[in-house]
Amino acid sequence: MRSLELSILDILTEDARTPVSQMSVMLGVSQTEIAETIARLEKQRIIIKYPALIHWEKVETEQVEALIEVRITPMRDRGFDAVAEQIYRFDEVSSVFLMSGGYDLCVIIEGRTMKEVAFFVAQKLAPIEFVTSTATHFVLRKYKDKGIIYGAPEIDERGNLD
């Protein structure tokens, strides 16, 4: 991967709303080259989506996130992939990761209440063939997520002009 592509990916990871004109100045290349590179990365599905990071504790809505440790027996000829695919197809599931260590899959789900999450685990996840055990951990508070510190004071990076 070219240095320009990596630089663009770094900028978009930090702030996906960075304008092409600003990236052009930051990287010293034309806006056309930036736009064409982004379009190519999107077409190759290197850039898949531009999500917003929401501080849900500040929104007056019920929102529960849980991390579920899942142990499974790998399927013959398909390993962990077939079970992971079955799990990630549920709407409640936001992420599924194959893990090393004490469990096989890390499943992150979102729901409106802890009870809703518990029902998902009991009625949809645990009964899946090849799932041997689950352990659910509810996120009680986020301090830092995707590099962003929640509740940290705003820092004016322009410096003091006094």
Tab-separated table of C-alpha atoms in Angstrom:
chain	number	residue	atom	x	y	z
A	1	MET	CA	0.000	0.000	0.000
A	2	ARG	CA	1.308	3.412	-0.932
A	3	SER	CA	2.256	6.033	1.631
A	4	LEU	CA	-0.489	8.374	0.362
A	5	GLU	CA	-3.155	5.701	0.886
A	6	LEU	CA	-1.942	5.012	4.413
A	7	SER	CA	-1.889	8.736	5.204
A	8	ILE	CA	-5.450	9.163	3.942
A	9	LEU	CA	-6.592	6.166	5.995
A	10	ASP	CA	-4.935	7.633	9.097
A	11	ILE	CA	-6.690	10.972	8.583
A	12	LEU	CA	-10.086	9.358	7.984
A	13	THR	CA	-9.639	7.123	11.035
A	14	GLU	CA	-9.011	10.202	13.178
A	15	ASP	CA	-11.924	12.165	11.662
A	16	ALA	CA	-13.958	10.770	8.768
A	17	ARG	CA	-15.408	14.239	8.141
A	18	THR	CA	-12.046	15.767	7.175
A	19	PRO	CA	-12.678	17.579	3.879
A	20	VAL	CA	-10.738	16.558	0.780
A	21	SER	CA	-9.506	20.160	0.518
A	22	GLN	CA	-7.966	19.942	4.006
A	23	MET	CA	-6.379	16.531	3.277
A	24	SER	CA	-4.917	18.006	0.109
A	25	VAL	CA	-3.153	20.729	2.109
A	26	MET	CA	-2.059	18.302	4.852
A	27	LEU	CA	-0.559	15.820	2.384
A	28	GLY	CA	0.664	18.209	-0.311
A	29	VAL	CA	-1.212	16.556	-3.189
A	30	SER	CA	-4.108	17.677	-5.367
A	31	GLN	CA	-7.724	17.369	-4.272
A	32	THR	CA	-8.339	15.259	-7.382
A	33	GLU	CA	-5.680	12.742	-6.343
A	34	ILE	CA	-7.135	12.566	-2.816
A	35	ALA	CA	-10.681	12.057	-4.134
A	36	GLU	CA	-9.570	9.412	-6.655
A	37	THR	CA	-7.581	7.562	-3.990
A	38	ILE	CA	-10.551	7.555	-1.599
A	39	ALA	CA	-12.860	6.318	-4.372
A	40	ARG	CA	-10.417	3.510	-5.192
A	41	LEU	CA	-10.132	2.504	-1.498
A	42	GLU	CA	-13.934	2.455	-1.251
A	43	LYS	CA	-14.250	0.361	-4.416
A	44	GLN	CA	-11.677	-2.127	-3.053
A	45	ARG	CA	-13.657	-2.197	0.236
A	46	ILE	CA	-10.610	-1.085	2.186
A	47	ILE	CA	-12.800	1.811	3.327
A	48	ILE	CA	-16.042	0.097	4.233
A	49	LYS	CA	-18.037	2.706	6.153
A	50	TYR	CA	-17.742	6.078	7.898
A	51	PRO	CA	-19.269	5.550	11.359
A	52	ALA	CA	-19.902	8.204	13.993
A	53	LEU	CA	-18.748	7.576	17.563
A	54	ILE	CA	-21.656	8.470	19.883
A	55	HIS	CA	-21.367	9.170	23.618
A	56	TRP	CA	-24.628	7.365	24.445
A	57	GLU	CA	-24.560	8.313	28.138
A	58	LYS	CA	-25.378	11.884	27.077
A	59	VAL	CA	-28.376	10.797	25.002
A	60	GLU	CA	-31.644	10.296	26.828
A	61	THR	CA	-32.284	6.784	25.594
A	62	GLU	CA	-31.806	3.303	26.918
A	63	GLN	CA	-28.744	1.679	25.393
A	64	VAL	CA	-26.940	-1.389	26.705
A	65	GLU	CA	-23.781	-2.906	25.280
A	66	ALA	CA	-22.460	-6.314	26.248
A	67	LEU	CA	-19.351	-8.332	25.482
A	68	ILE	CA	-20.067	-12.046	25.339
A	69	GLU	CA	-17.348	-14.655	25.548
A	70	VAL	CA	-18.385	-17.648	23.443
A	71	ARG	CA	-16.752	-21.063	23.455
A	72	ILE	CA	-17.534	-23.240	20.474
A	73	THR	CA	-16.638	-26.568	18.962
A	74	PRO	CA	-15.281	-25.836	15.476
A	75	MET	CA	-17.268	-27.351	12.612
A	76	ARG	CA	-15.576	-30.026	10.542
A	77	ASP	CA	-14.126	-28.544	7.330
A	78	ARG	CA	-15.362	-25.024	8.241
A	79	GLY	CA	-13.678	-24.347	11.574
A	80	PHE	CA	-14.955	-21.341	13.474
A	81	ASP	CA	-16.142	-19.449	10.382
A	82	ALA	CA	-19.545	-21.122	9.991
A	83	VAL	CA	-20.534	-20.539	13.611
A	84	ALA	CA	-19.233	-16.961	13.508
A	85	GLU	CA	-21.267	-16.341	10.354
A	86	GLN	CA	-24.403	-17.680	11.996
A	87	ILE	CA	-23.838	-15.344	14.951
A	88	TYR	CA	-22.967	-12.160	13.040
A	89	ARG	CA	-26.184	-12.382	11.019
A	90	PHE	CA	-28.276	-11.427	14.085
A	91	ASP	CA	-29.312	-7.750	14.042
A	92	GLU	CA	-28.377	-7.343	17.717
A	93	VAL	CA	-24.749	-8.265	17.014
A	94	SER	CA	-22.467	-5.331	16.275
A	95	SER	CA	-19.114	-7.186	16.250
A	96	VAL	CA	-17.708	-10.721	16.253
A	97	PHE	CA	-14.014	-11.478	16.740
A	98	LEU	CA	-12.087	-14.762	16.704
A	99	MET	CA	-9.949	-14.722	19.828
A	100	SER	CA	-6.945	-16.479	21.264
A	101	GLY	CA	-6.978	-17.483	24.910
A	102	GLY	CA	-9.760	-18.726	27.142
A	103	TYR	CA	-12.653	-18.420	24.688
A	104	ASP	CA	-13.122	-18.609	20.934
A	105	LEU	CA	-15.354	-15.730	19.881
A	106	CYS	CA	-15.949	-12.298	21.337
A	107	VAL	CA	-19.452	-11.145	20.455
A	108	ILE	CA	-20.471	-7.550	21.096
A	109	ILE	CA	-24.174	-6.829	21.086
A	110	GLU	CA	-26.373	-3.823	21.682
A	111	GLY	CA	-29.835	-3.730	23.153
A	112	ARG	CA	-32.253	-1.418	24.928
A	113	THR	CA	-32.073	-3.178	28.308
A	114	MET	CA	-29.992	-5.785	30.147
A	115	LYS	CA	-33.034	-8.056	30.054
A	116	GLU	CA	-33.183	-7.778	26.257
A	117	VAL	CA	-29.504	-8.740	26.027
A	118	ALA	CA	-30.031	-11.657	28.427
A	119	PHE	CA	-32.933	-12.933	26.314
A	120	PHE	CA	-30.774	-12.704	23.182
A	121	VAL	CA	-28.088	-14.837	24.806
A	122	ALA	CA	-30.548	-17.364	26.217
A	123	GLN	CA	-32.871	-17.654	23.217
A	124	LYS	CA	-30.660	-17.034	20.186
A	125	LEU	CA	-26.965	-17.391	20.992
A	126	ALA	CA	-26.659	-20.230	23.507
A	127	PRO	CA	-28.915	-22.655	21.571
A	128	ILE	CA	-26.739	-22.488	18.416
A	129	GLU	CA	-25.288	-25.874	17.591
A	130	PHE	CA	-21.552	-26.011	18.404
A	131	VAL	CA	-21.827	-23.221	21.049
A	132	THR	CA	-20.643	-24.892	24.258
A	133	SER	CA	-20.739	-21.938	26.701
A	134	THR	CA	-21.186	-18.192	27.010
A	135	ALA	CA	-20.218	-15.551	29.558
A	136	THR	CA	-21.871	-12.139	29.329
A	137	HIS	CA	-20.205	-8.937	30.497
A	138	PHE	CA	-22.243	-5.726	30.463
A	139	VAL	CA	-20.500	-2.440	29.697
A	140	LEU	CA	-21.314	-0.237	32.668
A	141	ARG	CA	-19.380	2.846	31.615
A	142	LYS	CA	-17.036	3.749	28.783
A	143	TYR	CA	-13.922	5.692	29.655
A	144	LYS	CA	-12.216	5.427	26.274
A	145	ASP	CA	-13.423	3.971	22.982
A	146	LYS	CA	-11.669	3.939	19.613
A	147	GLY	CA	-9.038	6.347	20.929
A	148	ILE	CA	-11.560	8.875	22.257
A	149	ILE	CA	-11.602	9.609	25.995
A	150	TYR	CA	-15.147	10.132	27.275
A	151	GLY	CA	-15.623	12.981	29.717
A	152	ALA	CA	-12.160	14.447	29.110
A	153	PRO	CA	-12.002	18.243	29.091
A	154	GLU	CA	-11.885	19.881	25.685
A	155	ILE	CA	-8.358	21.017	24.783
A	156	ASP	CA	-7.934	24.043	22.561
A	157	GLU	CA	-5.106	22.914	20.275
A	158	ARG	CA	-4.715	26.375	18.723
A	159	GLY	CA	-2.650	27.511	21.692
A	160	ASN	CA	-2.980	30.541	23.917
A	161	LEU	CA	-2.720	33.794	21.963
A	162	ASP	CA	-2.250	36.027	25.055
